[in-house]
Coordinates of C-alpha atoms in Angstrom, one line a residue:
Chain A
X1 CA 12.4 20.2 10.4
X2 CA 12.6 16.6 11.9
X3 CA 13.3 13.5 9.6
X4 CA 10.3 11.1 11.2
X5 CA 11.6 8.1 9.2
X6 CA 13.8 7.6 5.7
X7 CA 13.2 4.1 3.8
X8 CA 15.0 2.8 0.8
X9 CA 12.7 2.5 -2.1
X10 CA 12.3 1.7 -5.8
X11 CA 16.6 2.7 -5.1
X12 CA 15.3 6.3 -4.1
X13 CA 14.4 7.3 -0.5
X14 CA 10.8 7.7 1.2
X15 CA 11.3 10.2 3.7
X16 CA 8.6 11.5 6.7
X17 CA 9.3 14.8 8.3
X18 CA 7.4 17.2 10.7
X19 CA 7.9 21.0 11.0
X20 CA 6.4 23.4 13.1
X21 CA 3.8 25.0 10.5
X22 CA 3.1 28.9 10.7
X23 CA 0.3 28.6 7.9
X24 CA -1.6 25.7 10.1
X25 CA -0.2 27.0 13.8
X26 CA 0.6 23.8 14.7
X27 CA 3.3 20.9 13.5
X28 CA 3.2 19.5 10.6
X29 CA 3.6 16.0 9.0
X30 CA 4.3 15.1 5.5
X31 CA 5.9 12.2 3.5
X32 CA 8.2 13.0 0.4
X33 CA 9.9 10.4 -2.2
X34 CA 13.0 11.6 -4.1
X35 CA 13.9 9.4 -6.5
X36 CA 17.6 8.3 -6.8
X37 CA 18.3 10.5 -9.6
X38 CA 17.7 13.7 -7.3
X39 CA 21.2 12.9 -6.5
X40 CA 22.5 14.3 -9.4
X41 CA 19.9 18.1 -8.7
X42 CA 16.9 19.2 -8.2
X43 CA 13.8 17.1 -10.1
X44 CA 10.2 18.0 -10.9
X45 CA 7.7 17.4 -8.2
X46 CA 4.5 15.7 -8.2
X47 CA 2.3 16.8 -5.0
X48 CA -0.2 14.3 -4.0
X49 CA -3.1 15.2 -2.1
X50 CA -4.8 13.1 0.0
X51 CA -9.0 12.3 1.4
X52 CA -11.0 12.6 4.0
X53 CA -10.0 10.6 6.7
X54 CA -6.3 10.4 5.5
X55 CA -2.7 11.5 6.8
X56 CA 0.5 11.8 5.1
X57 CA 0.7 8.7 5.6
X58 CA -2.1 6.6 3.2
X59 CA -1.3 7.3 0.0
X60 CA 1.9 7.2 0.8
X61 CA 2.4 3.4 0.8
X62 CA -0.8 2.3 -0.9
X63 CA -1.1 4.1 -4.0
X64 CA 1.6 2.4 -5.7
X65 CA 3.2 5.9 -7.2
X66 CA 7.0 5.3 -6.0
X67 CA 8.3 2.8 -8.5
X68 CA 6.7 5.4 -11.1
X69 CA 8.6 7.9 -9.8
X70 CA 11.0 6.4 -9.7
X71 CA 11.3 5.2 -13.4
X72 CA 10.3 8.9 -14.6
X73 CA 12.7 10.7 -11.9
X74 CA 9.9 13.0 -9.8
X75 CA 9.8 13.7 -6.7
X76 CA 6.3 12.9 -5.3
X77 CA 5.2 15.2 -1.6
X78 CA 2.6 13.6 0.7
X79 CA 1.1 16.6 2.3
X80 CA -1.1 15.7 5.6
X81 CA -5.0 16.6 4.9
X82 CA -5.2 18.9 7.7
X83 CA -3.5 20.4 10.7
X84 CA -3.4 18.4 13.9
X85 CA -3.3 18.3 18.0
X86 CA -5.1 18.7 21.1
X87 CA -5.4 22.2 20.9
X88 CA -6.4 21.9 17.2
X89 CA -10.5 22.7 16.6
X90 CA -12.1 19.6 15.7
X91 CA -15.4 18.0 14.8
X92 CA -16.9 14.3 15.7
X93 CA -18.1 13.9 12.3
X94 CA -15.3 12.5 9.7
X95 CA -16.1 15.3 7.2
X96 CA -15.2 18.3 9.1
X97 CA -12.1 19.4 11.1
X98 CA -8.8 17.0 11.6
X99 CA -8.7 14.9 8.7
X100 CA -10.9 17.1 6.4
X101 CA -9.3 20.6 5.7
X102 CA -10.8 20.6 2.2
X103 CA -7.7 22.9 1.1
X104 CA -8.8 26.1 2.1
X105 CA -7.3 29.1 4.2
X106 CA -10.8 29.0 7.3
X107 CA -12.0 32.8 7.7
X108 CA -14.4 31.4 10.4
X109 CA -14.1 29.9 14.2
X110 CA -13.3 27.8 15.8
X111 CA -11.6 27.2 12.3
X112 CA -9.7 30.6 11.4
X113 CA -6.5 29.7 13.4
X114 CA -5.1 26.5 12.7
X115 CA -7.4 25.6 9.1
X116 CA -4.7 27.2 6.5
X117 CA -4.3 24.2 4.3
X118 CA -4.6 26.5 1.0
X119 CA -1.8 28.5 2.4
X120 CA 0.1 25.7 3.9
X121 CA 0.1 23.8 0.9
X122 CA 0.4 26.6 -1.9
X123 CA 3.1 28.5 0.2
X124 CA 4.9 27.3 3.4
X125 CA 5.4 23.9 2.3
X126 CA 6.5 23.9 -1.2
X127 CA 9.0 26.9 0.0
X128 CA 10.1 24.2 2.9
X129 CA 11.0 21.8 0.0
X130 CA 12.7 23.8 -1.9
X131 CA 14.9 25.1 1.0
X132 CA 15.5 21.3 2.0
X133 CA 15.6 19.2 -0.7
X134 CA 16.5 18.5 -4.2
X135 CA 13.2 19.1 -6.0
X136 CA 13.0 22.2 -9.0
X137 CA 9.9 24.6 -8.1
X138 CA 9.9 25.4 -11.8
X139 CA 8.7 21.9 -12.6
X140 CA 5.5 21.3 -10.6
X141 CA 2.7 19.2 -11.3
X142 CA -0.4 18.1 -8.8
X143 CA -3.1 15.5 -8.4
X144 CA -4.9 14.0 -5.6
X145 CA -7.9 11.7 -5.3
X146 CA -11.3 12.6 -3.6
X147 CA -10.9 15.9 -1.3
X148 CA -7.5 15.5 -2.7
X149 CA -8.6 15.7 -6.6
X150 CA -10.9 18.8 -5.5
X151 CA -7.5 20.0 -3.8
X152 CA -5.4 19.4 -6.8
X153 CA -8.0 21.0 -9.2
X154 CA -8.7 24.2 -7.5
X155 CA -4.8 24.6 -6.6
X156 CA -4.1 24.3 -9.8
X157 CA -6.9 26.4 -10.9
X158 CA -6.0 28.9 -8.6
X159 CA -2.2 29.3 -9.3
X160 CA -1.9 29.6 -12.9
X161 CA 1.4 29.3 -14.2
X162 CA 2.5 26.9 -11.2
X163 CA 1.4 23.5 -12.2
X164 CA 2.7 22.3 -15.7
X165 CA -0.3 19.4 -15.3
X166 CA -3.1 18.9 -13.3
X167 CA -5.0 15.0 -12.5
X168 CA -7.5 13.8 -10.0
X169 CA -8.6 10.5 -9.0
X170 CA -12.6 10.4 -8.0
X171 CA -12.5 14.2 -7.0
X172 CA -14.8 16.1 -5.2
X173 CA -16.0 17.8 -8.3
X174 CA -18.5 20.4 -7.4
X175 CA -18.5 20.7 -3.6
X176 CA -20.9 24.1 -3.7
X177 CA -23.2 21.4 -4.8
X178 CA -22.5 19.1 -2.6
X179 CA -22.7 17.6 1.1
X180 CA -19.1 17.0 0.7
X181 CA -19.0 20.6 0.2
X182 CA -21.7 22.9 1.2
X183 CA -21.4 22.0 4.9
X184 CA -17.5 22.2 5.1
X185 CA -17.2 25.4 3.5
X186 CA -19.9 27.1 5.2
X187 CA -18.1 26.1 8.9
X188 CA -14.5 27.2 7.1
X189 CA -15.3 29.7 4.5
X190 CA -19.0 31.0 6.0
X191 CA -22.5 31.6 4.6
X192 CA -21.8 33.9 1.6
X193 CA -20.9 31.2 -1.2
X194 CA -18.7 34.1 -3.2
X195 CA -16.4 32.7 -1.0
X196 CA -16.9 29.5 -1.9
X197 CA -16.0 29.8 -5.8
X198 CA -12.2 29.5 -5.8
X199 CA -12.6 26.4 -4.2
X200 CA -15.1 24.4 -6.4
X201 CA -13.1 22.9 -9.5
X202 CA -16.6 22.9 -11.7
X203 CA -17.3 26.2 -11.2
X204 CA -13.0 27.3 -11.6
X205 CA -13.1 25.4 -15.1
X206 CA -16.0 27.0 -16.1
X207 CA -14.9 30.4 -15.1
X208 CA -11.4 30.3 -16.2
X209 CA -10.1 26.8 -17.1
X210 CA -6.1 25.5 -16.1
X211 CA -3.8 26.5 -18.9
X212 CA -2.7 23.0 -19.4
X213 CA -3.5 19.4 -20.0
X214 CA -6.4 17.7 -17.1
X215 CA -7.0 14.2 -16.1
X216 CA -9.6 13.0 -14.3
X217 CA -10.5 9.2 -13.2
X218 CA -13.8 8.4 -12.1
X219 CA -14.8 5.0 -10.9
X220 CA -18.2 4.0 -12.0
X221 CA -19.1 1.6 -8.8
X222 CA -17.9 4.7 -6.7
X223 CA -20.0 4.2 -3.4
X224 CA -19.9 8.3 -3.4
X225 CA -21.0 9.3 -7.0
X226 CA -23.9 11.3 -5.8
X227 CA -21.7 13.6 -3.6
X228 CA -18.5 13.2 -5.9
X229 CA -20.9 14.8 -9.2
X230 CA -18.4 13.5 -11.5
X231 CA -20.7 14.8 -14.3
X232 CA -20.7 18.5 -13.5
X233 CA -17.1 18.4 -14.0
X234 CA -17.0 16.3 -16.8
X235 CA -19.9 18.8 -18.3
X236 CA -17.8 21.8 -17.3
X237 CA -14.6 20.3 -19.4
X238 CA -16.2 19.9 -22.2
X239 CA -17.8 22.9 -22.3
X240 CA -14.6 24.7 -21.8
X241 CA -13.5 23.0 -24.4
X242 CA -10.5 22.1 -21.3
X243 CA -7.8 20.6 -22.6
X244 CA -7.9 17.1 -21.0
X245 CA -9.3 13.6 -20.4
X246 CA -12.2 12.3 -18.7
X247 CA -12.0 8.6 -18.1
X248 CA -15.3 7.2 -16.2
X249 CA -13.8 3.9 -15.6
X250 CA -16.4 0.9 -14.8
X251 CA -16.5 -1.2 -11.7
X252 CA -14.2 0.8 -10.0
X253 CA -15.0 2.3 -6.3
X254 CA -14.0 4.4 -4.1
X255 CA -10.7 2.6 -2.5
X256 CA -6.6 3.1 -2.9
X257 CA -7.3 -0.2 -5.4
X258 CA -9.0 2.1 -7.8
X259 CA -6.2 4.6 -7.4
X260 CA -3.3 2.3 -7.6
X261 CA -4.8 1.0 -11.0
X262 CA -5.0 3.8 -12.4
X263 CA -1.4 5.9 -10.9
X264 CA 0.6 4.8 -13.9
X265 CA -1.0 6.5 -16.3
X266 CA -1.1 9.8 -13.7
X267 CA 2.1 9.7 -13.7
X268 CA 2.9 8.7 -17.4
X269 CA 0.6 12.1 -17.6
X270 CA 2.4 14.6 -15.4
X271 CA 5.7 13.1 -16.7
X272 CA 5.0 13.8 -20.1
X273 CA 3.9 17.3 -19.4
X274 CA 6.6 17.9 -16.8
X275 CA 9.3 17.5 -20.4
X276 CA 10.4 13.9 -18.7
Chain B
X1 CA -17.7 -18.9 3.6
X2 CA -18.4 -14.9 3.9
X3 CA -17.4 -12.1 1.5
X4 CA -16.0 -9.6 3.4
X5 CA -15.5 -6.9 0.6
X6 CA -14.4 -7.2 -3.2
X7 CA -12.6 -4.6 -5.1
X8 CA -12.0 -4.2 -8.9
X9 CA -8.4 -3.5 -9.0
X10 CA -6.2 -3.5 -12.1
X11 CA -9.1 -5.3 -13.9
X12 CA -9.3 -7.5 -11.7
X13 CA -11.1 -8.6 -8.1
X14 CA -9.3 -7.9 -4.7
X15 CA -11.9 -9.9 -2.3
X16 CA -11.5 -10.2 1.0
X17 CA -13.4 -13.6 2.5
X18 CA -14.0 -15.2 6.2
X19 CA -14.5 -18.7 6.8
X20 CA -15.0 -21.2 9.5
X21 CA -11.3 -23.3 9.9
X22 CA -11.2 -26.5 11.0
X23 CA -7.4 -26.3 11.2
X24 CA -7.2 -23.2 13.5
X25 CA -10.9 -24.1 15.1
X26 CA -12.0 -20.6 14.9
X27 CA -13.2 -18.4 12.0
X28 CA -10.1 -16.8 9.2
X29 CA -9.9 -14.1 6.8
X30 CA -7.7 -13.9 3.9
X31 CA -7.4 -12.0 0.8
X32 CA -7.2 -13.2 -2.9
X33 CA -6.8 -11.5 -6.2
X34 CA -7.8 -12.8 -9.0
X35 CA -6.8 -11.2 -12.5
X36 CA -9.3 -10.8 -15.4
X37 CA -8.2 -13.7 -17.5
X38 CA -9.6 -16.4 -14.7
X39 CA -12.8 -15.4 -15.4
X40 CA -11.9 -17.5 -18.7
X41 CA -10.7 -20.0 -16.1
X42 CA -8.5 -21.5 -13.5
X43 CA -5.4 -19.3 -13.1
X44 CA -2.3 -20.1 -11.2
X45 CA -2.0 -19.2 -7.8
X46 CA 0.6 -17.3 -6.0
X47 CA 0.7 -17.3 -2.1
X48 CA 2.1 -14.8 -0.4
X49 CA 2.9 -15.4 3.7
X50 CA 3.0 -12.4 5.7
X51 CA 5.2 -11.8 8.5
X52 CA 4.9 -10.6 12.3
X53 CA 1.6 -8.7 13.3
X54 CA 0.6 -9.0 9.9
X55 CA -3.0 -9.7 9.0
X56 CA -4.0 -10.9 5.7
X57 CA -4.4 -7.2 4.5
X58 CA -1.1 -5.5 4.9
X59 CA 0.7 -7.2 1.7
X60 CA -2.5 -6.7 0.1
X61 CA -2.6 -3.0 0.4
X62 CA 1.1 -2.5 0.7
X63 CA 3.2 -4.6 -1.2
X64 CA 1.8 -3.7 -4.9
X65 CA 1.5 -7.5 -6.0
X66 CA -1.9 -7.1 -8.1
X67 CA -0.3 -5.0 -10.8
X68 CA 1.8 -7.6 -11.9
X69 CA -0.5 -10.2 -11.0
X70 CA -2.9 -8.6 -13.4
X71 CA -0.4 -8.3 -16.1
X72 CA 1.1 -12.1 -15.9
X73 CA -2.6 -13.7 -15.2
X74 CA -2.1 -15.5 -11.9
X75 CA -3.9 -15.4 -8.6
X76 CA -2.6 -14.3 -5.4
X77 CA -3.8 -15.2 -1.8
X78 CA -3.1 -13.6 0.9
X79 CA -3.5 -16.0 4.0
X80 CA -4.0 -14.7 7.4
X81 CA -0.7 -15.1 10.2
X82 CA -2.3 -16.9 12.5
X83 CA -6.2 -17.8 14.5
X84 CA -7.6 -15.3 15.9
X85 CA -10.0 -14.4 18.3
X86 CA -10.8 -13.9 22.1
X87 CA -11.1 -17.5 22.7
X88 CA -7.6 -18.0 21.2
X89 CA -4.2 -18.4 23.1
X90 CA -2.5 -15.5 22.6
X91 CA 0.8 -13.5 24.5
X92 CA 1.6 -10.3 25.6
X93 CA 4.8 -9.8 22.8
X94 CA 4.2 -9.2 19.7
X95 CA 6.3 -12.3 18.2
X96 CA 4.1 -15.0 20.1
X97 CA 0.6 -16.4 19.7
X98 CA -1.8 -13.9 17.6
X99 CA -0.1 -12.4 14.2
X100 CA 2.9 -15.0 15.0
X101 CA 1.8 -18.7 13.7
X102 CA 4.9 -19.5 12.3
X103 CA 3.7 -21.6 10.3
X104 CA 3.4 -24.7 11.9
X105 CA 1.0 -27.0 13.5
X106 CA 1.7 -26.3 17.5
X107 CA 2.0 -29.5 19.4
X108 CA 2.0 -28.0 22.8
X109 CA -0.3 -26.4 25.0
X110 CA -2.0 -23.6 25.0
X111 CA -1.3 -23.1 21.6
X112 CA -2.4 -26.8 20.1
X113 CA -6.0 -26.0 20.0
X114 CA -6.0 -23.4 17.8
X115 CA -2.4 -22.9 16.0
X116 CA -2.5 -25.0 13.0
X117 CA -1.0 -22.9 10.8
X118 CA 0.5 -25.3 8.5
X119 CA -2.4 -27.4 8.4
X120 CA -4.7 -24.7 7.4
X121 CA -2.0 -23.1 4.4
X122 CA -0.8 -26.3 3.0
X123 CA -4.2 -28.3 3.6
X124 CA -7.7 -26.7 4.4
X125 CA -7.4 -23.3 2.4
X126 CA -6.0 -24.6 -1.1
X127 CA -9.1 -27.0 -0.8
X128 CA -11.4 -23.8 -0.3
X129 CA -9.8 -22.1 -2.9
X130 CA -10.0 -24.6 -4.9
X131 CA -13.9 -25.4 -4.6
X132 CA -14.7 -21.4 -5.4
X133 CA -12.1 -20.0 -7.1
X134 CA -11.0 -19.9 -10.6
X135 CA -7.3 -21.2 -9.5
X136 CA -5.4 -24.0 -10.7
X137 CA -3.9 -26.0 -8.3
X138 CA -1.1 -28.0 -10.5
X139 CA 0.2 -24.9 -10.8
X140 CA 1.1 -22.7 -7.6
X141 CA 3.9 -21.3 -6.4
X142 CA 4.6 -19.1 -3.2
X143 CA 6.5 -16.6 -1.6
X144 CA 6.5 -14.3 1.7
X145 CA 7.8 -11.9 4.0
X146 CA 10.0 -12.5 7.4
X147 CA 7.9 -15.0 9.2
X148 CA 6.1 -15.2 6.2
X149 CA 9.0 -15.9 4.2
X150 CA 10.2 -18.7 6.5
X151 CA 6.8 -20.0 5.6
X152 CA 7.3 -20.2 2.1
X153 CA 10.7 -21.9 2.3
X154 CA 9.7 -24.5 4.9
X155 CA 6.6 -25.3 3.0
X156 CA 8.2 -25.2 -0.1
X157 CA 10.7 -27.8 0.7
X158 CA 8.4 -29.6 3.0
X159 CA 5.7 -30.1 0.2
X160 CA 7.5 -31.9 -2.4
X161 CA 5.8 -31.2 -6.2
X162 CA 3.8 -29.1 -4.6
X163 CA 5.1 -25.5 -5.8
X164 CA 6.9 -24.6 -9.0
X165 CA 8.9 -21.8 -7.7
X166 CA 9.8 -20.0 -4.1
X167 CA 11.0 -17.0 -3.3
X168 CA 10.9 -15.2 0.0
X169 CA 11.2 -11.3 1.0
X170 CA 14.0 -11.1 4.0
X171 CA 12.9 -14.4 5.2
X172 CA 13.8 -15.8 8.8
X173 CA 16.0 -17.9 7.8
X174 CA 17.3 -19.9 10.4
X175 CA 15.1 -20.0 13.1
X176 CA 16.4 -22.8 15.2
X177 CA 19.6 -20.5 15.6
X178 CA 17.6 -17.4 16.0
X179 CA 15.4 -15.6 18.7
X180 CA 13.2 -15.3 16.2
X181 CA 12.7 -18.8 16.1
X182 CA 13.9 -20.6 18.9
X183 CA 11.5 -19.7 21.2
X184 CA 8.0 -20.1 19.4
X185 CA 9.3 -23.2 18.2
X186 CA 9.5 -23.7 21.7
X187 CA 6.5 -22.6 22.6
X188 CA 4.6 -24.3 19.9
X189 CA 6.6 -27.6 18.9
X190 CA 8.4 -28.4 22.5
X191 CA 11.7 -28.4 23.5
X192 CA 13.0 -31.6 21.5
X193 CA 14.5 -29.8 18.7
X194 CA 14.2 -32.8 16.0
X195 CA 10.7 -31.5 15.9
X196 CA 12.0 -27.9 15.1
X197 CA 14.4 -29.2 11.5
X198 CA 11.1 -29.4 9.1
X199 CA 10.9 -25.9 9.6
X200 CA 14.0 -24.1 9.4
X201 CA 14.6 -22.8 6.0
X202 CA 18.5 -23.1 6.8
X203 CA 18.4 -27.0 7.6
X204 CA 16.2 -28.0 4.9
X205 CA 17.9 -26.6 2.2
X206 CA 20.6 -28.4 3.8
X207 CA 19.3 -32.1 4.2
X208 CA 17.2 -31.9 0.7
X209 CA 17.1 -28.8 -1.1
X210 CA 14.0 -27.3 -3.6
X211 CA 13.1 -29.1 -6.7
X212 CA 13.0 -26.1 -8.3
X213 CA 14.2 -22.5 -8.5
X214 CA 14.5 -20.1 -5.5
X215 CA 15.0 -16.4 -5.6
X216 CA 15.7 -14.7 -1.9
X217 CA 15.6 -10.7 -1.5
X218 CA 17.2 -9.3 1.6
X219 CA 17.6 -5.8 3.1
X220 CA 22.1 -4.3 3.5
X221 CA 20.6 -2.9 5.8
X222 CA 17.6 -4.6 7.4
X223 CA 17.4 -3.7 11.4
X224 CA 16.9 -7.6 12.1
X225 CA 19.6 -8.4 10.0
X226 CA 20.9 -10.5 13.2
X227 CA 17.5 -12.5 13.8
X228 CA 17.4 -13.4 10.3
X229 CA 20.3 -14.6 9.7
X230 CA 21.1 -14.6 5.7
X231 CA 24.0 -15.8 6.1
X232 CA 23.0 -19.0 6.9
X233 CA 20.7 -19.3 4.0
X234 CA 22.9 -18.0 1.7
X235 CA 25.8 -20.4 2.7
X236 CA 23.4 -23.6 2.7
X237 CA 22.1 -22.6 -0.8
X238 CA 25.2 -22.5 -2.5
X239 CA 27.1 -25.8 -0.4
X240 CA 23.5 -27.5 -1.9
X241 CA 24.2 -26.3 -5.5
X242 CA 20.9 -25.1 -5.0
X243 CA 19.0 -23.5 -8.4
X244 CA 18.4 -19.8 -6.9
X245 CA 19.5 -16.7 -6.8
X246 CA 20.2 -15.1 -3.2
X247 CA 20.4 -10.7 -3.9
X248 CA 21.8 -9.0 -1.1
X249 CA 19.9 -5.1 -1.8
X250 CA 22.3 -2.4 -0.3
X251 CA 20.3 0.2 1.9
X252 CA 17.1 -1.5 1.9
X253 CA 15.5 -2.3 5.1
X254 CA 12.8 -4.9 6.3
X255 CA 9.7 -2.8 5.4
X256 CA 6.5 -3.3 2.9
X257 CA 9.1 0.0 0.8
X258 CA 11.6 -3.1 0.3
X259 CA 8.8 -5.5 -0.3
X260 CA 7.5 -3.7 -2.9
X261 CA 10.7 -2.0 -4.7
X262 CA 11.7 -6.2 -5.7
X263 CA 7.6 -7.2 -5.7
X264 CA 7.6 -7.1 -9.9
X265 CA 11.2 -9.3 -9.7
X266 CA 9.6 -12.1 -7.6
X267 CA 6.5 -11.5 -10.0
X268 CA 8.2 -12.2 -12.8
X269 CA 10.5 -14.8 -11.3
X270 CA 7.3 -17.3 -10.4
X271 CA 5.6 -15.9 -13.6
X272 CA 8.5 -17.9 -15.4
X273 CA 8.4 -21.1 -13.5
X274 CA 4.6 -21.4 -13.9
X275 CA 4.9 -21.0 -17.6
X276 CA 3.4 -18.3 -18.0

């Protein structure tokens, strides 16, 4: 592992590091902040995941979440949104390949050999943490915003028992449903949509539910409402009878603004259930 | 004027607006968030002056001013560094011409044309602002960031009842003493360095001092510790028995991760002087 940068912030330290990844066969970026009391042992960890388009790098200084974790004492981990390189598959559209690894282990080419994000994310990197850094696996909580909130939901979904808390900012809410869905999961996961269940956070609640408290922020200007189907989720919750909070929250869009707004209560929400 | 984009954030609107300058004789972006409350009416204003190869966005999506604008009811603008443009002067470094204004109205050629920096902060854009926005112009203050904070502190001083408060981010601080400073005051004022003392922060605090309070943040370990030159700023403040508080933050360094960790400080250090 490689230390990229380390900055001084909120008196804790926002560090960048790259590692060569088995689960993504290539090297891997991600940014992690360790608040100042980390010094003293290992703190609960937040794991932010990020949107199409978006590295380690975006949320990372314009989501606004240090100084909260700071004040709480969490560690949050910027995971990258896919893996990366020249000799990395790729696609010309936004949505698919570099940039848009939706989270999932790819069974398909040209996707099957670098496209473990579930893997990378669920396994090799949080076992990297813990070997490296001050951060307690037994406190975990996640949340992510867009491909990131449909990353955070079906992780945490998926793992029970790992996540003490679960939020999502604008998620991707029922990609089988979806353009932001359909066509990314047929090229990664194929044509037979059993495959595509674990990784739909609509479907997962209704199906099983997360076995602790869910928050999900929705702006209602949100230039991508018809592809985000905030609604199915929020349908799916309530039918559940989830444990959680829906919040459609008007005049916001789409943009890190929405997210910053909104990151203090997140992380007022995973600090509470992380005991903090 | 043209609106580029406008964001709900923290209640309030983060716009983004172009305009046709008169001052830098080509057109200029900047940002400005206004909280909630001026839709009751005219708020007041905070500027914030960005530093080298800044644009009007990076404090704007970095520096996590809009929370506590939103929460204290006052406006922030975000002004751009400098014209810009193909038909605009510009050099190959990154400290000269484009991103690099200074802050001051160049006298010398080819930079005259276009790099009226001072003219267009202290003159043409609070008139703009003025006719559209819900701002109040008796009550402003201002601030910044490296170049941008030298900006602040050499308009401050230089505009007498002008600004309640200042405070600057790791300012440049002495830029007549500086390579940060000495040439582009060069470049853009001339060699006769009596035109260069109305805009070094050092030398004014000197000859007249603030007629008001001052609050200056700087990096322990900022990597252009030696072009800034605290020091001098420091020394000057206290010989002048100037109100202010200069804070030297250990392990910091010059980045937006600084900026931000002291942004609710400065916040609440202009939210006092404009009564609010």
């Amino acid at each position: 592992m490689q230390t990229v940068s380390e900055n001084l912030a909120f008196g804790g330290l926002q560090g960048v590091y790259t590692h060569a990844s088995d689960a993504c066969a290539c090297d891997m970026t991600f940014g992690l902040f360790l608040p100042e009391i980390a010094q003293a042992g290992p703190v609960p960890v937040l794991w932010y995941l990020s949107g199409l388009t978006c590295t380690h790098e975006n949320a990372m200084v314009k989501a606004g979440a240090q100084a909260f974790a700071a004040r709480h004492g969490m560690a949050v981990v910027f995971p990258d949104t896919s893996p990366r390189g020249p000799h990395v598959a790729d696609d010309p559209a936004y949505d698919l390949g570099q940039g848009a690894g939706f989270y999932v282990d790819a069974t398909q080419e040209p996707w099957a050999a670098n496209y473990g994000m579930w893997d990378y994310v669920s396994d090799e990197l949080p076992t990297l943490l813990n070997e490296h850094f001050a951060v307690d696996p037994t406190r975990q909580s996640i949340t992510g915003h867009s491909m990131g909130g449909h990353g955070a939901l079906t992780l945490a979904m998926g793992l029970p028992g790992r996540f003490a808390s679960v939020s999502a900012f604008a998620p991707i809410a029922n990609p089988t449903a979806s353009d932001w869905g359909r066509k990314q999961l047929t090229a990664y996961l194929g044509k037979d949509e059993a495959a595509w269940a674990a990784h739909d956070a609509t479907l997962l609640i209704r199906a099983r539910g997360f076995d602790g408290p869910v928050l999900v922020d929705q702006g209602g200007k949100d230039q991508f409402l018809d592809l985000l189907k905030p609604e199915s989720l929020s349908h799916a919750m309530a039918a559940r009878r989830q444990a959680g909070i829906f919040r459609m929250q008007p005049g916001y869009d789409h943009s890190y603004f929405f997210v910053a707004t909104f990151m203090g209560d997140h992380m007022a929400f995973h600090a509470q259930a992380l005991g903090l």
